[in-house]
Each structure stands twice: as structure tokens, then as C-alpha cells.
Coordinates of C-alpha atoms in Angstrom, one line a residue:
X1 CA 91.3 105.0 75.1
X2 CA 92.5 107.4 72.6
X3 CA 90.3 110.5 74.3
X4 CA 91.8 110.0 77.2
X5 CA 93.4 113.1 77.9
X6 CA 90.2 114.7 77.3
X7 CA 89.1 113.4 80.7
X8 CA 91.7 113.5 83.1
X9 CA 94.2 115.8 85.0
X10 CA 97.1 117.2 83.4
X11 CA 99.2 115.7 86.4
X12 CA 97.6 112.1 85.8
X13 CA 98.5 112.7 81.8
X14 CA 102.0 112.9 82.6
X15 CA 102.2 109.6 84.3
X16 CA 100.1 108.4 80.7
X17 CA 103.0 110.0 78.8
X18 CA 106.4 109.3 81.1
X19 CA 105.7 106.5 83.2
X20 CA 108.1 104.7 86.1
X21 CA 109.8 102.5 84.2
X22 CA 111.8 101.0 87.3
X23 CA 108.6 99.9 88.8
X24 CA 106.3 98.6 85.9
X25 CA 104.1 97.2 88.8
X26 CA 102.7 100.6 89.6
X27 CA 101.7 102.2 86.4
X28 CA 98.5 103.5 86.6
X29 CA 96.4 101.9 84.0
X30 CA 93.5 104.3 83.5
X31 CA 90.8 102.0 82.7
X32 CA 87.3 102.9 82.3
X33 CA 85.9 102.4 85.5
X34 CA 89.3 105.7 86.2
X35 CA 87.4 107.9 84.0
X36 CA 84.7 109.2 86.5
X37 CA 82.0 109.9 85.4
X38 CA 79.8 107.9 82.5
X39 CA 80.0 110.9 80.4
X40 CA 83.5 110.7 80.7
X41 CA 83.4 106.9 79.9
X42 CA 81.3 108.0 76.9
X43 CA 83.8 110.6 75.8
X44 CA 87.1 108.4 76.4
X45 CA 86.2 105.1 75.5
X46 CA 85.5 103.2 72.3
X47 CA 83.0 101.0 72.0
X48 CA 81.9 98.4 75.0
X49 CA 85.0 98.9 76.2
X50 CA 83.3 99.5 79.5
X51 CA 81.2 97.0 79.7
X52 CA 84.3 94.9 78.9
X53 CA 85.9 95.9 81.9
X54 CA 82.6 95.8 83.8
X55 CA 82.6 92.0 82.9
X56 CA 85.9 91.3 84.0
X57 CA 85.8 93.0 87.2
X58 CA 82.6 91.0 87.9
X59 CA 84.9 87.7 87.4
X60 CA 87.2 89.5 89.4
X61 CA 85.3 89.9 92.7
X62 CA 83.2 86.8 92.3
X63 CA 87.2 84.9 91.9
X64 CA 88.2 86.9 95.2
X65 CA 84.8 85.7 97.0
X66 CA 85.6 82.5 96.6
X67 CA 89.4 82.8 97.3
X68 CA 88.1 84.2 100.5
X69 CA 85.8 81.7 101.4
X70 CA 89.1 79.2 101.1
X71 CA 91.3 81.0 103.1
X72 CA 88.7 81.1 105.5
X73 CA 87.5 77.5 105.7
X74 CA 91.7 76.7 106.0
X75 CA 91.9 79.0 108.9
X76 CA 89.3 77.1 110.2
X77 CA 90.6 73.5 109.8
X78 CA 93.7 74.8 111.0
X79 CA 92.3 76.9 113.8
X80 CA 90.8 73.4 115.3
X81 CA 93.6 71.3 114.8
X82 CA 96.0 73.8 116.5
X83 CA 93.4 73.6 119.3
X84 CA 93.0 70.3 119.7
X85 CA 96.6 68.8 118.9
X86 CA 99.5 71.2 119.3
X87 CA 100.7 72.4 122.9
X88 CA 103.9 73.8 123.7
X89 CA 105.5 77.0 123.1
X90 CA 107.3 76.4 120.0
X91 CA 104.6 74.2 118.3
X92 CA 102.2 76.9 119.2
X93 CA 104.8 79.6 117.9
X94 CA 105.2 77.9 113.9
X95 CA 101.3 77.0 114.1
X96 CA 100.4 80.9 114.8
X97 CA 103.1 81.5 111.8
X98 CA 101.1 79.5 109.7
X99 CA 98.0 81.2 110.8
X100 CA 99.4 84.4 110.0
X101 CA 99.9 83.6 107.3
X102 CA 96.1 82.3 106.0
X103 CA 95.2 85.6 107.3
X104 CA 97.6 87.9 104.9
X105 CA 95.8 85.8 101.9
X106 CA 92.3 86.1 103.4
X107 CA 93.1 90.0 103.8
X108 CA 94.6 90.3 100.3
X109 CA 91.9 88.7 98.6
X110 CA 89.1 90.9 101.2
X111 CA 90.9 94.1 99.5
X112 CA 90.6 92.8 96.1
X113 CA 87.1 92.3 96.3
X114 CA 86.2 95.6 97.1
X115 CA 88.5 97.3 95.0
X116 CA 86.8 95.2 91.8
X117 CA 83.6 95.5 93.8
X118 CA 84.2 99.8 93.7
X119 CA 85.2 99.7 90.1
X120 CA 81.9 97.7 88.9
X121 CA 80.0 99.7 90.9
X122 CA 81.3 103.3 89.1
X123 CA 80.8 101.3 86.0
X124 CA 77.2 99.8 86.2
X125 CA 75.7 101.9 89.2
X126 CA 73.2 100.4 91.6
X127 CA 71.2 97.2 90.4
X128 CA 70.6 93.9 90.8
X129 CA 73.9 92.5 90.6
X130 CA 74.6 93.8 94.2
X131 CA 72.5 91.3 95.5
X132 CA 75.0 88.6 94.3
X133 CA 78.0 90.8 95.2
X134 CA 77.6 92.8 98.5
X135 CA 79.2 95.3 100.0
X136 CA 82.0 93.2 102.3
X137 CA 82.6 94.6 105.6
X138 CA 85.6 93.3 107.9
X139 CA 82.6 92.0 110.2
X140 CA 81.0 89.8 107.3
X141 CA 84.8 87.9 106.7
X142 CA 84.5 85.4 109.7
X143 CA 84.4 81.6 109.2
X144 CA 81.8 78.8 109.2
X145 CA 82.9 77.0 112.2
X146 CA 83.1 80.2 114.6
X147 CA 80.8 79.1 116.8
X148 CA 82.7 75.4 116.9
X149 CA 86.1 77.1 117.6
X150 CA 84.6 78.9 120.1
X151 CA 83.1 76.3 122.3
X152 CA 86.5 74.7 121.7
X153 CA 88.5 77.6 122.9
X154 CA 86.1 78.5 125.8
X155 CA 88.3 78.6 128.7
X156 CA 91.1 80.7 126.9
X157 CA 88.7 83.5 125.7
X158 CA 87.7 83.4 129.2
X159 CA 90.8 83.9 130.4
X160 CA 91.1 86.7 127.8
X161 CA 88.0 88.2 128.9
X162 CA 88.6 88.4 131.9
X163 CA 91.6 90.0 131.8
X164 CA 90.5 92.4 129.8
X165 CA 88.0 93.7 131.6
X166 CA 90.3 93.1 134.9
X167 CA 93.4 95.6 133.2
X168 CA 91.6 97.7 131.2
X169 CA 88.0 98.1 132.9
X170 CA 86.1 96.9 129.6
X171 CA 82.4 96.3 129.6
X172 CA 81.2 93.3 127.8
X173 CA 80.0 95.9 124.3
X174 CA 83.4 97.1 124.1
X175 CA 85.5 93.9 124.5
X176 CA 88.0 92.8 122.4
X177 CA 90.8 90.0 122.4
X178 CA 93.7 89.3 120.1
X179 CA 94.7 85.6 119.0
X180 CA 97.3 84.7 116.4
X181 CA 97.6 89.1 115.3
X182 CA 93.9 88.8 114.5
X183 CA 91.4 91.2 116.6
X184 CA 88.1 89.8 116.9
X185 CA 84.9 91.0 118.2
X186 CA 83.8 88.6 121.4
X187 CA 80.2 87.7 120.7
X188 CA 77.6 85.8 122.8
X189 CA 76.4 82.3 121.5
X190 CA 73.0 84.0 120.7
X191 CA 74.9 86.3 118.7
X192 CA 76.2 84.8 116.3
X193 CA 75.1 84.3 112.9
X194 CA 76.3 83.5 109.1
X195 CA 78.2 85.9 106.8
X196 CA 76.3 86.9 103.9
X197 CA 79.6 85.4 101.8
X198 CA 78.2 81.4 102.5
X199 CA 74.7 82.0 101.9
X200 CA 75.4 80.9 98.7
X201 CA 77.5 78.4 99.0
X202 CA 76.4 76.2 102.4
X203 CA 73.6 74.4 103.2
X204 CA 72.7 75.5 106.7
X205 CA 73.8 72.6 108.5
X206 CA 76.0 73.8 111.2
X207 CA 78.8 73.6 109.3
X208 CA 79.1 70.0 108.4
X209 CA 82.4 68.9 107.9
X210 CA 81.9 66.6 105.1
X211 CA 80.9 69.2 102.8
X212 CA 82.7 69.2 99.4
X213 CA 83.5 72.7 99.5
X214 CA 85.2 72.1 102.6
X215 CA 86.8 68.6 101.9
X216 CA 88.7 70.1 98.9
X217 CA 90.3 73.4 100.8
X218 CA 91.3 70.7 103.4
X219 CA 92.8 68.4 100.2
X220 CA 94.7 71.2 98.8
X221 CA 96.1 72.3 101.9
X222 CA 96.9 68.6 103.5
X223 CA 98.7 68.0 100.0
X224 CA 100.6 71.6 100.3
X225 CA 102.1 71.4 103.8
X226 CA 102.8 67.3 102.7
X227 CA 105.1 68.5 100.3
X228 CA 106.1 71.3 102.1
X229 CA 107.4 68.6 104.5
X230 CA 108.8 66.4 102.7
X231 CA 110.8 68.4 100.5
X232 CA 112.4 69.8 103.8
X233 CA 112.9 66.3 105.2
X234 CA 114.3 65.4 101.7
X235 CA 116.7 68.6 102.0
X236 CA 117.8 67.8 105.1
X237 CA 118.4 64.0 104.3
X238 CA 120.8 65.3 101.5
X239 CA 122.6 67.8 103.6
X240 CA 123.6 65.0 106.0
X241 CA 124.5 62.7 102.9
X242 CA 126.5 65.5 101.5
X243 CA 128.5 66.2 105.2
X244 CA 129.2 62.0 105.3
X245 CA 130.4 62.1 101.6
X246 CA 133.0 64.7 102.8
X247 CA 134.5 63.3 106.0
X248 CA 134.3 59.8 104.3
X249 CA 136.1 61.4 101.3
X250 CA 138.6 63.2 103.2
X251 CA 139.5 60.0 105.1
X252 CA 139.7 58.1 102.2
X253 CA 142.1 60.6 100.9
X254 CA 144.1 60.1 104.1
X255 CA 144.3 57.0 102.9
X256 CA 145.6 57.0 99.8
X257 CA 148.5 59.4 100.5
X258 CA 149.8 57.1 102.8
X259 CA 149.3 54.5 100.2
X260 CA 151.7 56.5 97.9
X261 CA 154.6 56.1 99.9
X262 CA 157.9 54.2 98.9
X263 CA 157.5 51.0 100.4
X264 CA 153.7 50.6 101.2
X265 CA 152.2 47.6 98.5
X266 CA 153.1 48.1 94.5
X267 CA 155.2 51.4 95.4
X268 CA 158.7 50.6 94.0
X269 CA 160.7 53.7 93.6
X270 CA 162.2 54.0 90.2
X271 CA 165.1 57.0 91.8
X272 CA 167.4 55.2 93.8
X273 CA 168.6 58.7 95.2
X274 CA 167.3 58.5 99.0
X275 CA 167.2 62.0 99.4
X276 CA 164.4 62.2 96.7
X277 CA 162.6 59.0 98.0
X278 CA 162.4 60.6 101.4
X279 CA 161.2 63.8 100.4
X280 CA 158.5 62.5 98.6
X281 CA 157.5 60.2 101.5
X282 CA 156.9 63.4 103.3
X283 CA 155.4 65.7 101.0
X284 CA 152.8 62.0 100.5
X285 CA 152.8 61.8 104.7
X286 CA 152.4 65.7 104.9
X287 CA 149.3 65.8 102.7
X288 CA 147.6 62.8 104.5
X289 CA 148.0 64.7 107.8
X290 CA 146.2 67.7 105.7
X291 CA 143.3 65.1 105.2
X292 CA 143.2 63.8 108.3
X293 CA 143.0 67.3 110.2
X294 CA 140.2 68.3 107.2
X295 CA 137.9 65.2 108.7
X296 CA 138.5 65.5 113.0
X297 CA 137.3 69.2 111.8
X298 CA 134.4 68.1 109.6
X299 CA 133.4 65.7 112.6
X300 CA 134.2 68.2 115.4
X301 CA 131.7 70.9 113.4
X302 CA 129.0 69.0 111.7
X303 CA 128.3 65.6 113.7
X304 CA 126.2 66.9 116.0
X305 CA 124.5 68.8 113.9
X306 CA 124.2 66.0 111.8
X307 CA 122.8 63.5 115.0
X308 CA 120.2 66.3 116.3
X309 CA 119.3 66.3 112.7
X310 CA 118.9 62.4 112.7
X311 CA 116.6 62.5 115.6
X312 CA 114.7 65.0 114.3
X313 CA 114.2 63.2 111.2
X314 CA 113.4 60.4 113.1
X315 CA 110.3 62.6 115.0
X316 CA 108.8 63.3 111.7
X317 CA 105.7 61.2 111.7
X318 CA 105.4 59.4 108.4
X319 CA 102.1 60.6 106.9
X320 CA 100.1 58.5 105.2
X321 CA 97.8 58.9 102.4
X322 CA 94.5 59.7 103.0
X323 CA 91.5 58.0 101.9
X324 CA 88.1 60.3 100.8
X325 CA 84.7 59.0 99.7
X326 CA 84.3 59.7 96.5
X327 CA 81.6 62.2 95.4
X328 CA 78.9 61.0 92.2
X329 CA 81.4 62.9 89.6
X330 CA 84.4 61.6 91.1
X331 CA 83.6 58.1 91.0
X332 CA 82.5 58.0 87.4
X333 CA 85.5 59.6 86.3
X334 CA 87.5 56.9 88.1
X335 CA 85.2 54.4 86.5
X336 CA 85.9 55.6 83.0
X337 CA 89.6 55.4 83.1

């Protein structure tokens, strides 16, 4: 925008002029949608330039919408299979990790939606496109299966409730509990309704399971956390490879020291001079003691670790692949090749 400086503060023009060089990452871009006002726009900009930006930010939030709806039909899969297979403290420890976070990317893609949401509305104004891209409040990001999870989670919220109101002398408008770092608002079954963000995308079905929307978040993240897994099990298999190599190695060595001395099979010393024959028969005796001590530590250290790490292995359920119905498109894809 070459009339920039016609527009904006002296103190934003020096961060136009000098920027932060050590952290490129937080330039200030001053794009259109900075400038204000539109006569501003008018004055600084060339062009559409505007309406440029105006199109990409649209991409923008409509990209974010749907990156939200992902992260939120994940949290849900994962929500109810935390619920109905993990128990334990440490299970439920690494499955509220993974929770947290689904939630950081459902938060970060929430905040980019209504920054590019912000931005299109200085550029455009009010108008029709708002129908399509609403204003997104922090009570319009909840799932489809809320009302699932919660029949599923009854007796814990319950509990929660209960001792809430109990501690804190809560009445049922005010209550709040906290699962997994995430507060949520405790609403009654007759309560609850669909976010705006699906109307688009869902039949209203109750939140059939079999929709494609839903089977391919489920796909992507089954296939991430499969190889997640396996290339920690695969790490872990050569770790334990690499430990055997070196006691097997360092016994080996053992070995061959004591191999070298005058005496043992096809060692013929060519000095006759038994002083010299004796010392090497040490120095070779010496070093296979060195070998020797350098596996009984290797063993002492590691083979436990390497055992626990063995059954451990051995707990890892092998997962198998899994087998989807094909939708029309798929299936005449599969055809043609």
C-alpha cells in the first residue's frame, strides 16, 4: 500500500520502516482490513486490493470453521472412548493429555475464526455473508454428541454437581464443573440444543455415527495415533536391539583378547624372549577383563530396563486394520483403478 503512511500513526510507521528482525513472526503486516476506516482503505490501497483481502479472509474463517468442527467431532470420539474403555489413574492421566490437547487446536482455530471473522467484517460491513459466518461465541463451540457424552458420564457430573453445590453453595443457574482443564456450563437434557456451526453440515439425526463427516475425522485420527504408536514401539524395539548389540559385542571382544594370547589355537609367538611373550599375554588378558567389566555393567544398568521394556512391548495390543464401507465416490474410484 504505497499511501500507507497517510493513514496510520507515526508510532505504527516506525514499526513499517524498522521492523523486529529477531522475531519475523510478529511484524505487523498492515493490510487493508488495519487501515480503519473505508475511506482510509480508499486512500491507502490500490486497486481491489481490499476486496482481495476480503476474499481471502472469507476462505480464512470458513477453513477455521471447519477445522473446528474436526477438533470437535475428535474430542468427541475420544471423549466416549475414554469413557467407556480407559480406567485407571494413569490411563486416565495420558487420555486427559490427549484431550488437552484437541482442546488447544479447537481453541486456536475458535480465535482464528473470529480474528478473520473481525477483519471481513471492517472490510465488507454488515450483509448477507453473516448468515453463513456468524458471530462464534465460546457457548456455540460444543460438540454433536453432547447430549450422548452426557448420558454416558451421568453419575460423574453428578458427583460433580453435587459437590459443587455441597462446597461452594451453588444453585443449579450458576453451576459449573471442570473435566479434562475444560469448564463447561451443566445444562438440563431439555436444554440442550445444536450449535449454529453444524447446521450446515449435519443432518439432524442425533448425531449418527456413520456420518461421513464424522467417519473421516475418526480415519485421520485412528491412522495418526497408529503411527504415533508404532513408531514408538519401533523406537523402543531398536533401543533394546542397540543395548543387546553392545553387551553381545563387548563379550565378544572378551573373547577375542583371550584368543590373542601365546598359546590359545594358531597363536605361535615369533619372539622367543619370555619376558615379551608374557607381557603381551597380559596387556591381551588385561583388556579382556576391560570387556568383560564393560558387559556385567551394561547388564547390571540396562537389562531391566530392557525386560520391563519387553513386557511392555508385549502389552501393546496389535491393531488391526480397519474395514469402512465404502461411500458411492469411493467405490468407483476403487473400481477404476
Amino acid at each position: 500500500m504505497p499511501r500507507l503512511s497517510d493513514v496510520i500513526s507515526p508510532t505504527d510507521m516506525e514499526h513499517v520502516e524498522s521492523p523486529n528482525s529477531d522475531l519475523p513472526e510478529k511484524i505487523k503486516l498492515f493490510l487493508p482490513s488495519d487501515c480503519g476506516t473505508q475511506s482510509a482503505r480508499i486512500r491507502a490501497c490500490v486497486g481491489e486490493l481490499p476486496e482481495v483481502e476480503a476474499q481471502l479472509r472469507e476462505a480464512e474463517a470458513l477453513d477455521a470453521l471447519q477445522g473446528l468442527r474436526d477438533g470437535l467431532r475428535a474430542r468427541t470420539a475420544t471423549s466416549r472412548f475414554k469413557a467407556q474403555n480407559i480406567t485407571g489413574q494413569v490411563s486416565n492421566t495420558r487420555a486427559g493429555g490427549v484431550l488437552r490437547q484437541i482442546d488447544i487446536r479447537i481453541h486456536t482455530r475458535k480465535i482464528r475464526y473470529r480474528l478473520a471473522r473481525d477483519a471481513l467484517l471492517r472490510l465488507r460491513g454488515h450483509g448477507d455473508w453473516e448468515g453463513k459466518l456468524r458471530e462464534l461465541k465460546d457457548a456455540d463451540v460444543r460438540g454433536l454428541s453432547e447430549k450422548v457424552l452426557s448420558k454416558e458420564e451421568a453419575k460423574e457430573r453428578e458427583r460433580l454437581r453435587e459437590r459443587a453445590v455441597r462446597e461452594q453453595n451453588l444453585g443449579e443457574e450458576d453451576l459449573y464443573f471442570q473435566e479434562e482443564g475444560v469448564y463447561s456450563r451443566v445444562h438440563g437434557e431439555t436444554r440442550s440444543t445444536l450449535s449454529w456451526i453444524w447446521w450446515d453440515q449435519w443432518e439432524l439425526d442425533g448425531g449418527d455415527a456413520n456420518d461421513p463427516d464424522y467417519v473421516d475425522v475418526v480415519r485421520v485420527e485412528y491412522c495418526k495415533s497408529k503411527a504415533r504408536r508404532d513408531r514408538w514401539k519401533e523406537e523402543v524395539q531398536l533401543l533394546c536391539e542397540e543395548l543387546r548389540r553392545m553387551m553381545e559385542y563387548s563379550l565378544w571382544r572378551s573373547k577375542w583378547w583371550l584368543a590373542k594370547r601365546a598359546g590359545e589355537e594358531g597363536m605361535v609367538p615369533r619372539d622367543r624372549d619370555p619376558d615379551l611373550v608374557e607381557g603381551l599375554d597380559a596387556y591381551a588378558s588385561q583388556q579382556a577383563s576391560f570387556m568383560m567389566e564393560k558387559h556385567s555393567l551394561l547388564a547390571k544398568n540396562w537389562m531391566p530396563l530392557m525386560d520391563h521394556a519387553k513386557k511392555v512391548l508385549e502389552r501393546v495390543p496389535d491393531i488391526g486394520t480397519l474395514d469402512f464401507e465404502l461411500q458411492d465416490e469411493e467405490r468407483r474410484v476403487d473400481e477404476d483403478m
